[in-house]
PDB file of C-alpha atoms and ligand atoms in Angstrom:
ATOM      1  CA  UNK Y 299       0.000   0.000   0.000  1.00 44.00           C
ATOM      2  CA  UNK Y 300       1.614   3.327  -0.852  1.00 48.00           C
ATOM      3  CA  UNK Y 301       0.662   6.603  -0.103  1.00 48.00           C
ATOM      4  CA  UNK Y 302      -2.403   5.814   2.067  1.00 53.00           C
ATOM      5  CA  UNK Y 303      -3.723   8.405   4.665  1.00 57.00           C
ATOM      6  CA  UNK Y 304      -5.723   6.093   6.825  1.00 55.00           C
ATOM      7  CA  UNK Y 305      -7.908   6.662  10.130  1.00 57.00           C
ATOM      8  CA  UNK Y 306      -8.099   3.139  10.815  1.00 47.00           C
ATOM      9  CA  UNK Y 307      -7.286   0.368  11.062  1.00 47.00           C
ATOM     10  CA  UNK Y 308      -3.148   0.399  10.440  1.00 45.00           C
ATOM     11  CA  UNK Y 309      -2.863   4.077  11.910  1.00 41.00           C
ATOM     12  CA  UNK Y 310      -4.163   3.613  15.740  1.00 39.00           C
ATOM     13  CA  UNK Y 311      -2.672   6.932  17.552  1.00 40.00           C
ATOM     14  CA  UNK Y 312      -5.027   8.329  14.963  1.00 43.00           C
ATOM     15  CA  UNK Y 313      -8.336   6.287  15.012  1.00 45.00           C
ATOM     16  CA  UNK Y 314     -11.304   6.695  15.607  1.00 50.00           C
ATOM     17  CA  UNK Y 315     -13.268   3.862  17.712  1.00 57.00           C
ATOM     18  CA  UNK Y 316     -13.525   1.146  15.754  1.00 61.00           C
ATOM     19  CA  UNK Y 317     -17.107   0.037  14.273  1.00 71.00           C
ATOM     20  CA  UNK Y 318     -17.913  -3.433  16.039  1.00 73.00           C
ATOM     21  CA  UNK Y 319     -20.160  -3.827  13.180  1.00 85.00           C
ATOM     22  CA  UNK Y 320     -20.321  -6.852  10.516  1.00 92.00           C
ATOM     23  CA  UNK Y 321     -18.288  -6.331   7.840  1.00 96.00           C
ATOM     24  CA  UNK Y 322     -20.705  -6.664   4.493  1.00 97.00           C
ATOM     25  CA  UNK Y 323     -18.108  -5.956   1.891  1.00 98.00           C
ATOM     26  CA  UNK Y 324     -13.830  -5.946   1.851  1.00 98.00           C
ATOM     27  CA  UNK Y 325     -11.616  -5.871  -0.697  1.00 98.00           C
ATOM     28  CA  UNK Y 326      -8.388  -7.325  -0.331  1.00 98.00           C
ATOM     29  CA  UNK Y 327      -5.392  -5.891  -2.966  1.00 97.00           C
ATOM     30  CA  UNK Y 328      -8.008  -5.173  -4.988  1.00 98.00           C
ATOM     31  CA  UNK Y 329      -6.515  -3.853  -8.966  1.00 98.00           C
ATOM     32  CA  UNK Y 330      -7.173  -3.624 -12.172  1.00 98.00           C
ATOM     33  CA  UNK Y 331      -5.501  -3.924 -15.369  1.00 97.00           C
ATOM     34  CA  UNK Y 332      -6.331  -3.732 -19.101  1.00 96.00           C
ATOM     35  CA  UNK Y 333      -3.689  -3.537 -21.718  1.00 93.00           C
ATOM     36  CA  UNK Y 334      -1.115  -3.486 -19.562  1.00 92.00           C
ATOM     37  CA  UNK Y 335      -2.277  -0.564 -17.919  1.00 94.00           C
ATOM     38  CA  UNK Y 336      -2.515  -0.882 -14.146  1.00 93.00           C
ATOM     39  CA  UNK Y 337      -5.859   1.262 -13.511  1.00 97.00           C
ATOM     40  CA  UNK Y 338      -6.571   0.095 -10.123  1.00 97.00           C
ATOM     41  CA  UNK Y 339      -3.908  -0.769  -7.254  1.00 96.00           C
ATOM     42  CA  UNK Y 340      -4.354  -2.134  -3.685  1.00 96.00           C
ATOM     43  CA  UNK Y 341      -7.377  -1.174  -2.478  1.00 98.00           C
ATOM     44  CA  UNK Y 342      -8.461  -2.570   1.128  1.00 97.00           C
ATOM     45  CA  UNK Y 343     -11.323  -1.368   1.948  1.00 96.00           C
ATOM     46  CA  UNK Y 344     -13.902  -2.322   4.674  1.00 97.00           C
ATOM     47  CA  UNK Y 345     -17.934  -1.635   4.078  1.00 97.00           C
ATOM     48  CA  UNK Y 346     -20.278  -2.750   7.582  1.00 97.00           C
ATOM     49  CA  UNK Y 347     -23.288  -3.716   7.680  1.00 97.00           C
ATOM     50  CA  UNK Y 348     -25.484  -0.688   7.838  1.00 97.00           C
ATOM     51  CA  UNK Y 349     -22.671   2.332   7.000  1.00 97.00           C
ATOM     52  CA  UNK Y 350     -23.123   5.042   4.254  1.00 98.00           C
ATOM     53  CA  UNK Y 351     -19.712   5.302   2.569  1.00 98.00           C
ATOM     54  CA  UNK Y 352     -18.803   7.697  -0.119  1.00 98.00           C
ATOM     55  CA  UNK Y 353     -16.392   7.456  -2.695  1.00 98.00           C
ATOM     56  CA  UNK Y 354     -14.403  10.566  -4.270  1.00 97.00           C
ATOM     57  CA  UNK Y 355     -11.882  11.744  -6.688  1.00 94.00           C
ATOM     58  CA  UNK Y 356     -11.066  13.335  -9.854  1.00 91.00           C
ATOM     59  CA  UNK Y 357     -12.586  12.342 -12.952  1.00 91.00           C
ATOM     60  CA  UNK Y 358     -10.534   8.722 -13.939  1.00 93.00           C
ATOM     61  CA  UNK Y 359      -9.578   7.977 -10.433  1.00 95.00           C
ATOM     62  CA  UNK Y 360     -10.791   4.516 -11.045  1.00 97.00           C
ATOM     63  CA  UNK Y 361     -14.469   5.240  -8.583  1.00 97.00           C
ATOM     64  CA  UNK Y 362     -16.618   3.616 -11.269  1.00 97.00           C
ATOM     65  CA  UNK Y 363     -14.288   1.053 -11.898  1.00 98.00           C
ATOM     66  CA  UNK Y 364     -14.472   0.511  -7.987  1.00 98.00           C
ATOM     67  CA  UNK Y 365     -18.098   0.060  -8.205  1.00 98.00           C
ATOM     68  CA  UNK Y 366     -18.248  -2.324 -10.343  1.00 97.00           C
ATOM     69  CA  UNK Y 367     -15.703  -4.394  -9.290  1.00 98.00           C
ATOM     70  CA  UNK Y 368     -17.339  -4.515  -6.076  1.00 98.00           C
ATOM     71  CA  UNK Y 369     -20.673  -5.376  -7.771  1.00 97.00           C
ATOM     72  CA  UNK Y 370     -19.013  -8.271  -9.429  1.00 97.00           C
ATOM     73  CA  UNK Y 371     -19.628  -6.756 -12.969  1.00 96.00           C
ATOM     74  CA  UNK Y 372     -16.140  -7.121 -13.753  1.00 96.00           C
ATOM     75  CA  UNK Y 373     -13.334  -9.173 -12.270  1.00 97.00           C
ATOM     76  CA  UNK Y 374     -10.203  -7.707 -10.225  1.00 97.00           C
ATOM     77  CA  UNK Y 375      -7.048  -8.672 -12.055  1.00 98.00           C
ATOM     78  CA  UNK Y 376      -5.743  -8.476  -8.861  1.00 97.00           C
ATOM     79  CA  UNK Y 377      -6.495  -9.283  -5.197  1.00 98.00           C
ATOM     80  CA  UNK Y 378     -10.513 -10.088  -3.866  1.00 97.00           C
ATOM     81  CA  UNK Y 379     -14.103  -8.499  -3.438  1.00 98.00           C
ATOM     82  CA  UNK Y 380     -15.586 -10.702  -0.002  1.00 98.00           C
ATOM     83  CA  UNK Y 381     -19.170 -10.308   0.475  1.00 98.00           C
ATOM     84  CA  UNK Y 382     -19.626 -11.744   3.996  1.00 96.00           C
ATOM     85  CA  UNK Y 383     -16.588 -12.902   4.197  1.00 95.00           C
ATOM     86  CA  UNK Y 384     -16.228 -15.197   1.129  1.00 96.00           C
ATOM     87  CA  UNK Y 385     -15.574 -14.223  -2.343  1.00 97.00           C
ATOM     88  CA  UNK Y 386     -18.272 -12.523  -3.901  1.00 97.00           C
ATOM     89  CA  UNK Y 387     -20.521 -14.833  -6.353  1.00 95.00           C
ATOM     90  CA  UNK Y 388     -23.553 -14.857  -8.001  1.00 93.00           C
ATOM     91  CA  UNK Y 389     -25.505 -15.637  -5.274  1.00 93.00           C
ATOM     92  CA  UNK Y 390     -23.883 -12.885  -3.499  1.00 94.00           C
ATOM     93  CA  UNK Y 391     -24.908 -10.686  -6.094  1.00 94.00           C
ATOM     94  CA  UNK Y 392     -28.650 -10.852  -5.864  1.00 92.00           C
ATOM     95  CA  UNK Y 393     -28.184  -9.347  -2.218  1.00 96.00           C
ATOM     96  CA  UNK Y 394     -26.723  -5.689  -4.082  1.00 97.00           C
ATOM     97  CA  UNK Y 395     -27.739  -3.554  -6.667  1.00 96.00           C
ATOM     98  CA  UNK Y 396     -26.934  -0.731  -8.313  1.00 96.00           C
ATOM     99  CA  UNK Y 397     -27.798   2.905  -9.353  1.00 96.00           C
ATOM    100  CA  UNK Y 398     -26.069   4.553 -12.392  1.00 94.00           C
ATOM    101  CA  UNK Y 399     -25.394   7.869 -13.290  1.00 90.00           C
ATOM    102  CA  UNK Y 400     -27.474   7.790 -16.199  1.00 89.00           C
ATOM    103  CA  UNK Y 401     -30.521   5.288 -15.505  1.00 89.00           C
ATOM    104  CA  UNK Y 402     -30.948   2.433 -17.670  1.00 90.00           C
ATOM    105  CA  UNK Y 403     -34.724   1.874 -17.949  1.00 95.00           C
ATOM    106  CA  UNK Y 404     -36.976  -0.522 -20.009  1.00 95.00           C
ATOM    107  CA  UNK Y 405     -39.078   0.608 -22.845  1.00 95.00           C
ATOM    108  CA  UNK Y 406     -41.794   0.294 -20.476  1.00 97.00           C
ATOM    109  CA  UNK Y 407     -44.081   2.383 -18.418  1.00 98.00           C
ATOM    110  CA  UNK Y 408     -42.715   3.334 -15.051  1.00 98.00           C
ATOM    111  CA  UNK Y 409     -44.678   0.676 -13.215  1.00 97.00           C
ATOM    112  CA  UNK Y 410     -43.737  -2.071 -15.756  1.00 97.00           C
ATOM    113  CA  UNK Y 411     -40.121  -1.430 -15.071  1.00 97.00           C
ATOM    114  CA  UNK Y 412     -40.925  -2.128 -11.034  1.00 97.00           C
ATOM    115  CA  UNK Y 413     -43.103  -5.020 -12.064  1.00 97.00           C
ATOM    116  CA  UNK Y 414     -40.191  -6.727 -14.614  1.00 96.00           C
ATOM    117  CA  UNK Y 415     -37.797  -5.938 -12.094  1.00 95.00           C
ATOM    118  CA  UNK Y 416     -39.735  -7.632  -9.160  1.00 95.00           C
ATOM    119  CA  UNK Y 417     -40.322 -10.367 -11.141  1.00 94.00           C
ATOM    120  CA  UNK Y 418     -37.076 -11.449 -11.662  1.00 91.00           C
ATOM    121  CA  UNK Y 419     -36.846 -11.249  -7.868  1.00 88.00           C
ATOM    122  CA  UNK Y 420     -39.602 -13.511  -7.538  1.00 91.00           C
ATOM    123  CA  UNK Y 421     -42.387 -11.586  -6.317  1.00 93.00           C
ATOM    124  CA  UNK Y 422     -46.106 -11.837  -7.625  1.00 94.00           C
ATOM    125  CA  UNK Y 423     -49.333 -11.336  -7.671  1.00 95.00           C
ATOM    126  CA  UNK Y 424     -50.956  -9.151  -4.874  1.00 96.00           C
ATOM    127  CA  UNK Y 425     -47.797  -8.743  -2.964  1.00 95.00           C
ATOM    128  CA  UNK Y 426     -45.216  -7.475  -5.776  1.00 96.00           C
ATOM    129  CA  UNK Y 427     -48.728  -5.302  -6.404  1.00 96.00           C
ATOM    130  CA  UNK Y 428     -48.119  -3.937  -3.091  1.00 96.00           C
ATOM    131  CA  UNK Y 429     -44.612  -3.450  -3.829  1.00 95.00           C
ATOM    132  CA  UNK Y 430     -45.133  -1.336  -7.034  1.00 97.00           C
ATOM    133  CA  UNK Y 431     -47.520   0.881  -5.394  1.00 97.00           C
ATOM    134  CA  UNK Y 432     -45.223   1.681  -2.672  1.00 95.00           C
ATOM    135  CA  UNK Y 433     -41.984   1.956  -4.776  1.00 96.00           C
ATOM    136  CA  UNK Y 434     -44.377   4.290  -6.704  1.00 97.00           C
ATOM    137  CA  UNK Y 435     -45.253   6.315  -4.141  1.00 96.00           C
ATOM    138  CA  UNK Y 436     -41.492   6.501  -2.331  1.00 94.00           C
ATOM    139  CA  UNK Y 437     -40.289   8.280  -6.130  1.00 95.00           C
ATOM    140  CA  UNK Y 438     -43.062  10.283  -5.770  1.00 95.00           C
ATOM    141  CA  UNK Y 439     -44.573   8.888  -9.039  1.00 97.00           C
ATOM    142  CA  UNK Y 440     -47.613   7.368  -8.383  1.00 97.00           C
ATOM    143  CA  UNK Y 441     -49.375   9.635 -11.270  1.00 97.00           C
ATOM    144  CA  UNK Y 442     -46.766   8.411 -13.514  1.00 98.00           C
ATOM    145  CA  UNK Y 443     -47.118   5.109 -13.321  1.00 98.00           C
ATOM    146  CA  UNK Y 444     -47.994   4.135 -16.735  1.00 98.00           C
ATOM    147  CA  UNK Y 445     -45.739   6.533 -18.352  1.00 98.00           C
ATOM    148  CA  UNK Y 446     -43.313   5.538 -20.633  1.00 97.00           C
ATOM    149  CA  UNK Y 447     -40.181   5.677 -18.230  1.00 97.00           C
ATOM    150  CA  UNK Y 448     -37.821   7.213 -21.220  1.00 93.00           C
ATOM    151  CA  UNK Y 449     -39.961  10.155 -21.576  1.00 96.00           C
ATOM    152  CA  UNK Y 450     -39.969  10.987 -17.631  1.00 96.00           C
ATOM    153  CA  UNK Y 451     -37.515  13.866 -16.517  1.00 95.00           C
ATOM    154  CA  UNK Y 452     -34.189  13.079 -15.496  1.00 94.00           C
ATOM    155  CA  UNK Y 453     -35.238  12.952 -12.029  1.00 95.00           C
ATOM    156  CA  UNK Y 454     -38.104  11.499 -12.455  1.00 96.00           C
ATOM    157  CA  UNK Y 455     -36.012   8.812 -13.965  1.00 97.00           C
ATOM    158  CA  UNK Y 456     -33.173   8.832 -11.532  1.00 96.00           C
ATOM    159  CA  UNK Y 457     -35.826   8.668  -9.111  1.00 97.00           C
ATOM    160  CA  UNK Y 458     -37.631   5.345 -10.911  1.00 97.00           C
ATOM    161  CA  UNK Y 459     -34.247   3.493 -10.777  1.00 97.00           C
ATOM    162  CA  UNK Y 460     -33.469   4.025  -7.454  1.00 97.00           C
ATOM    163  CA  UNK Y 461     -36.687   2.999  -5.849  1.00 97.00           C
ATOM    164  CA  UNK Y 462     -36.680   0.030  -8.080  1.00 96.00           C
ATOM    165  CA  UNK Y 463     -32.908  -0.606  -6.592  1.00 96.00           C
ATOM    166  CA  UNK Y 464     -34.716  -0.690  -3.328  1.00 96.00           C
ATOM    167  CA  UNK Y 465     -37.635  -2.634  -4.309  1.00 93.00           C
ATOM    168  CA  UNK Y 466     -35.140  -5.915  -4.747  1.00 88.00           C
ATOM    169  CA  UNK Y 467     -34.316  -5.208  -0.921  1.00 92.00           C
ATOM    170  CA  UNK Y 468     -30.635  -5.523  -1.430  1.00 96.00           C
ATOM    171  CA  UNK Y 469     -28.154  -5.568   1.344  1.00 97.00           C
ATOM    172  CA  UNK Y 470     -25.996  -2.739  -0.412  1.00 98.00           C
ATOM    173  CA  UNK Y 471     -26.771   0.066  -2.333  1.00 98.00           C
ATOM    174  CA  UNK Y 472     -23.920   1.542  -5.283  1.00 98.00           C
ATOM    175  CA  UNK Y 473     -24.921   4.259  -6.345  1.00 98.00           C
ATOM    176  CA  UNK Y 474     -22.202   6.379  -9.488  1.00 97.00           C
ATOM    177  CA  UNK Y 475     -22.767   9.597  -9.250  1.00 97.00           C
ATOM    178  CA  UNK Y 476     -26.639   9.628  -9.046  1.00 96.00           C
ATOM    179  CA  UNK Y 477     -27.477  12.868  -8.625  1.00 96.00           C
ATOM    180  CA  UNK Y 478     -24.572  14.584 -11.275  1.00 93.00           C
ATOM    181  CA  UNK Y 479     -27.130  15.891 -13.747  1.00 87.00           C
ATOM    182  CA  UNK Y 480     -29.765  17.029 -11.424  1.00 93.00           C
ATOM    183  CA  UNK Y 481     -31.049  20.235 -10.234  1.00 93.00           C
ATOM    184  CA  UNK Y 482     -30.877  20.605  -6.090  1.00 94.00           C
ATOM    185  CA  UNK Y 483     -35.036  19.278  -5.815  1.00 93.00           C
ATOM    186  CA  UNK Y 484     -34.260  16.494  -7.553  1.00 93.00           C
ATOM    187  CA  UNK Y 485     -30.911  15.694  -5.555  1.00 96.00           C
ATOM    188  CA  UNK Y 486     -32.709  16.057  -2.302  1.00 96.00           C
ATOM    189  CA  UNK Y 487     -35.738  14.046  -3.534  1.00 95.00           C
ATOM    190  CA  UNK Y 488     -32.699  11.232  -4.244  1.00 96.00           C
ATOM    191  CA  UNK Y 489     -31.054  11.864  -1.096  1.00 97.00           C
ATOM    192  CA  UNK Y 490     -33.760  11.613   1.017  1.00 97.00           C
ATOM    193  CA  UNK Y 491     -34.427   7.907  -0.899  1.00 97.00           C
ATOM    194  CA  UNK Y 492     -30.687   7.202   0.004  1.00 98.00           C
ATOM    195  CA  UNK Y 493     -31.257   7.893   3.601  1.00 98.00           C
ATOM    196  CA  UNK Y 494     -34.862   6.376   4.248  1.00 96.00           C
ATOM    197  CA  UNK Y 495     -32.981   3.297   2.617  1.00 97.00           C
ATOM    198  CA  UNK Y 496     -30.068   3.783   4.886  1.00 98.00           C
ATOM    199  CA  UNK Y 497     -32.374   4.256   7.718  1.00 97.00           C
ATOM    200  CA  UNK Y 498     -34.206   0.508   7.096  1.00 95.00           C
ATOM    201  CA  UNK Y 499     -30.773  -0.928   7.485  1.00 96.00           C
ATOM    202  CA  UNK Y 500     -29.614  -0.581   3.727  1.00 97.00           C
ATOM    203  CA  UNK Y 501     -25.748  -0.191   3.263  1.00 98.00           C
ATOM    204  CA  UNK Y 502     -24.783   2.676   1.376  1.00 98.00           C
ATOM    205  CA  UNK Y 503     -21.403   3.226  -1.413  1.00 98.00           C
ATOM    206  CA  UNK Y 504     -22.046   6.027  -3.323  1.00 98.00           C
ATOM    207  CA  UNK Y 505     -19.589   8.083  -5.635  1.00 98.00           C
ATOM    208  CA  UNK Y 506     -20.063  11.875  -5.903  1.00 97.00           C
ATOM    209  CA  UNK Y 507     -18.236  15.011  -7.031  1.00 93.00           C
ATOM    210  CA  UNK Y 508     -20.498  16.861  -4.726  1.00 93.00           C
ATOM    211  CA  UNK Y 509     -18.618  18.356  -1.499  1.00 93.00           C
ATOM    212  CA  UNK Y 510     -21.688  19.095  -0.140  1.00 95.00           C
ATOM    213  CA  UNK Y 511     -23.038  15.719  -0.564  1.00 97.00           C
ATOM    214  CA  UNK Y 512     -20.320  13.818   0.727  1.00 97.00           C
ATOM    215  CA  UNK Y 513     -21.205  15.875   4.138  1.00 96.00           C
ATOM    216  CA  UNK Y 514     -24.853  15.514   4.065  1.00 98.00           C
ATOM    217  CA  UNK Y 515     -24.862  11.749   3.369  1.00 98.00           C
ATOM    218  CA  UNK Y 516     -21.228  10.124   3.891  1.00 98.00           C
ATOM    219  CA  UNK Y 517     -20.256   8.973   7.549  1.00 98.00           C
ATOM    220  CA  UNK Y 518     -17.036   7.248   6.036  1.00 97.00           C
ATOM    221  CA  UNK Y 519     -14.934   8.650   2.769  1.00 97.00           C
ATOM    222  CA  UNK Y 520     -12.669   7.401   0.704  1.00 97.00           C
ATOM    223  CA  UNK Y 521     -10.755   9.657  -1.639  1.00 96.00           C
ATOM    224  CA  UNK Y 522      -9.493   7.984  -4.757  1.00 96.00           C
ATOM    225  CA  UNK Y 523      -6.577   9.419  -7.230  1.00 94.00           C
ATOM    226  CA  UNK Y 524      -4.655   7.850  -9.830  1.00 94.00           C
ATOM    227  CA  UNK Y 525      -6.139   4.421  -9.044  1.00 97.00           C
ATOM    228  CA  UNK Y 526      -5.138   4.677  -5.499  1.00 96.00           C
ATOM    229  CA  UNK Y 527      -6.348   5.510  -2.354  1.00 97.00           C
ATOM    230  CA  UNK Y 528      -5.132   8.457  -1.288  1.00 96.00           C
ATOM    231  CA  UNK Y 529      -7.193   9.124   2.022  1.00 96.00           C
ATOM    232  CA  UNK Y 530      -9.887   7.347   4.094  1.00 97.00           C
ATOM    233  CA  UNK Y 531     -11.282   8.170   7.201  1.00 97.00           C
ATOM    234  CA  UNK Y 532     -14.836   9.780   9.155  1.00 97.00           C
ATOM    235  CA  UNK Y 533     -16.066  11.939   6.331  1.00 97.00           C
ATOM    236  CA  UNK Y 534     -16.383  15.096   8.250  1.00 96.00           C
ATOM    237  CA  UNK Y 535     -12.820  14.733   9.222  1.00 96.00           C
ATOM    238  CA  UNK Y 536     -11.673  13.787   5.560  1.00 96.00           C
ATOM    239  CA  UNK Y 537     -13.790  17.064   4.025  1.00 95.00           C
ATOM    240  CA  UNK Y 538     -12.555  19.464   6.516  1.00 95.00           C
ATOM    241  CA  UNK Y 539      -9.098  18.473   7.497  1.00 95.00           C
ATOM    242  CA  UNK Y 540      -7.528  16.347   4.667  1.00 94.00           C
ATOM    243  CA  UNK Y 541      -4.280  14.574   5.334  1.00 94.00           C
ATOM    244  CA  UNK Y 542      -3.941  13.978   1.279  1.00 93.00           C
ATOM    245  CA  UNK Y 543      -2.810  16.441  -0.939  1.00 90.00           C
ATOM    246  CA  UNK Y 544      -5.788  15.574  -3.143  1.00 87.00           C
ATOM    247  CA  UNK Y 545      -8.340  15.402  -0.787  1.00 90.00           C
ATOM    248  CA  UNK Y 546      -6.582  19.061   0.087  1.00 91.00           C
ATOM    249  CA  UNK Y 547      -7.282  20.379  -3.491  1.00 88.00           C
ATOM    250  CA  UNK Y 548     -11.000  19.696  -3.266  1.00 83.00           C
ATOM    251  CA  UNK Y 549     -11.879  21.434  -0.054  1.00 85.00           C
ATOM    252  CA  UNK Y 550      -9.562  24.520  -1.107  1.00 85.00           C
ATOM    253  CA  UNK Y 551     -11.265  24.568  -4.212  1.00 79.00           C
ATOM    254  CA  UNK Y 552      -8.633  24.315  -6.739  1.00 74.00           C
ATOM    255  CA  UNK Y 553      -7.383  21.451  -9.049  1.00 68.00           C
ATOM    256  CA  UNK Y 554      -4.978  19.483  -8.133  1.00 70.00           C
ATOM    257  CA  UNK Y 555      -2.565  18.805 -10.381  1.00 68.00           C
ATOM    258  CA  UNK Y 556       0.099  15.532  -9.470  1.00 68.00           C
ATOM    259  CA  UNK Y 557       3.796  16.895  -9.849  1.00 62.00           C
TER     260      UNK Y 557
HETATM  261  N1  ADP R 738     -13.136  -1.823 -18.766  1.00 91.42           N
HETATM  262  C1  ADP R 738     -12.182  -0.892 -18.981  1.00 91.42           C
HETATM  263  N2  ADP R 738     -11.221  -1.079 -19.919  1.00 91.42           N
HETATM  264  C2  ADP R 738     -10.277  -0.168 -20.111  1.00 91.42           C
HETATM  265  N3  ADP R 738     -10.161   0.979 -19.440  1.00 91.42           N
HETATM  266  C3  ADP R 738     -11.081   1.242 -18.513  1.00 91.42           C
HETATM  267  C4  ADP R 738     -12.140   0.329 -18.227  1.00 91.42           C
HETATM  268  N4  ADP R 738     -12.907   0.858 -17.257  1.00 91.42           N
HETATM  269  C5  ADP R 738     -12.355   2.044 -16.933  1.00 91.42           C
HETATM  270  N5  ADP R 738     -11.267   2.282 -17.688  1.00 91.42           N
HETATM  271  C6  ADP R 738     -10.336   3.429 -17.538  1.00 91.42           C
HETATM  272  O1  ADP R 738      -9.992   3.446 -16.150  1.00 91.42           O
HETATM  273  C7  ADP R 738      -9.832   4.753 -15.670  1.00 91.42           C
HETATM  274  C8  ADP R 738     -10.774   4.961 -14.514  1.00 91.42           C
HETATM  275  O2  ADP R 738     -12.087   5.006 -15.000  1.00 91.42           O
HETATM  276  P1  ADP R 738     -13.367   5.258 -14.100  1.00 91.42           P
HETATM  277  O3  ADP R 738     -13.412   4.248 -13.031  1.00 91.42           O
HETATM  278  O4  ADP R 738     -14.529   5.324 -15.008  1.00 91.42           O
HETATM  279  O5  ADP R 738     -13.044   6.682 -13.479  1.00 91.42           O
HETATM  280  P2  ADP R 738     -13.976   7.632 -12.600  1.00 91.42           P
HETATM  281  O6  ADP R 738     -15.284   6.941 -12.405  1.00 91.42           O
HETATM  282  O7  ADP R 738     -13.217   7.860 -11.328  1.00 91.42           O
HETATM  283  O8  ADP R 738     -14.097   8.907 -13.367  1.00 91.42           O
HETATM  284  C9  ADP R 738     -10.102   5.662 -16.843  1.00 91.42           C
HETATM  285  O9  ADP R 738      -8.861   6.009 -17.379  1.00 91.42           O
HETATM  286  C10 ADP R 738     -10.915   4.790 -17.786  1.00 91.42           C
HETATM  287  O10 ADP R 738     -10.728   5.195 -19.120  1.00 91.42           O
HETATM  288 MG1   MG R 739     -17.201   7.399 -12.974  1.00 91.42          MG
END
């Protein structure tokens, strides 16, 4: 591991108490490389049961790539994803889901999208009904329902995909960036669905650009550069007093530029 700034846990004189909580998700040496280019290094990283995390960093830091490596959508080249302390699998998979920057709907109405999506979870009948209508309601879209989910706003749309996220009742929550092409009612309309979802004991990794979003919904942060990790820690601590030259940069407001 080079150039980590780390709360916990291989810097105690600096660390906060540590979170007696299950650990849902770690990666262990976690890379990847394509074409012989190293775009991910060494990344440990610990996710409990119940935590909001967030993930930031300049634009090709490798946070997407992080996502989906810890959704299983792609293999590491190097190291391990553990979902409950065993190496993530399919089964695994079923218990997360994910929210994209840009939501990728059916060419359905809104409902149909909840009712395909619940269907390949299994439910039926009256009670994936049920479901709908609340999912529905949670997105504030109940009047929508039989819209054709492409033509909906891009909040309206961003809000669709995440309630039908939640309506599979994953474990974890990824969300890339969900909120990057939204105005501030929208955001808070998706941040509020983050936390309720938090609240009912969802787990929470979510990559934004947003300072102020970090604060409002991260409780740990992880700053990514280059591939790397270049801080982690309590993300009040990380967003106001940054060990990392990077993480530095952002709350100073300027770019950082590696010498
Ligand atoms: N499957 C892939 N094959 C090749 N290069 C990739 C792949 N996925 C991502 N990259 C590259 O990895 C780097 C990190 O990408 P990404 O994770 O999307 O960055 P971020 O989300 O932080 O902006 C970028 O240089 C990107 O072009
Ligand atoms: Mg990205």
């Amino acid at each position: 591991m080079r150039n980590l700034v780390q709360d916990t846990p291989s810097a105690p004189s600096i660390t906060a108490m540590p979170d007696a909580r299950e650990v849902l998700l770690e990666t262990r040496g976690l890379g990847f490389e394509t074409n012989g280019h190293r775009l991910l290094f060494d990344v440990d990283l610990k996710i409990r049961r119940g935590s909001r995390t967030v993930i930031m960093g300049p634009n090709g830091a490798g946070k997407s790539l992080l996502l989906r490596l810890m959704h299983g959508l792609i293999s590491p080249t190097h190291g391990d994803v553990l979902w409950r302390g065993h190496a993530l699998n399919k089964t695994g998979r079923k218990d997360q889901a994910m929210v994209f920057q840009r939501p990728v709907l059916l060419r359905r109405s809104a409902k149909a999208n909840l009712k395909f999506a619940l269907g390949v979870r299994g439910e039926k009948g009256e009670k994936r009904n049920g479901l709908i209508q609340k999912a529905l309601a949670a997105a504030g879209l109940s009047h929508l329902a039989n819209r054709p989910a492409r033509v909906l706003s891009g909040g309206e749309q961003q809000r669709l995909a995440t309630v039908r996220a939640l309506a599979c009742q994953p474990d974890i929550l990824f969300l890339d960036e969900p909120t990057a092409s939204l105005d501030p009612t929208s955001t808070a309309a998706i941040e509020q669905l983050i936390l309720e979802a938090n609240a009912n004991g969802i787990t929470i990794v979510l990559v934004t650009h947003d300072a102020g979003q970090a604060s409002r919904l991260g409780q740990e942060l992880i700053f990514l550069q280059d591939g790397e990790i270049a801080e982690t820690g309590p993300a009040q601590r990380v967003l106001k007093i940054p060990r990392s030259a990077p993480a530095r940069a952002l709350r100073d407001g300027q770019l950082y530029v590696k010498n």
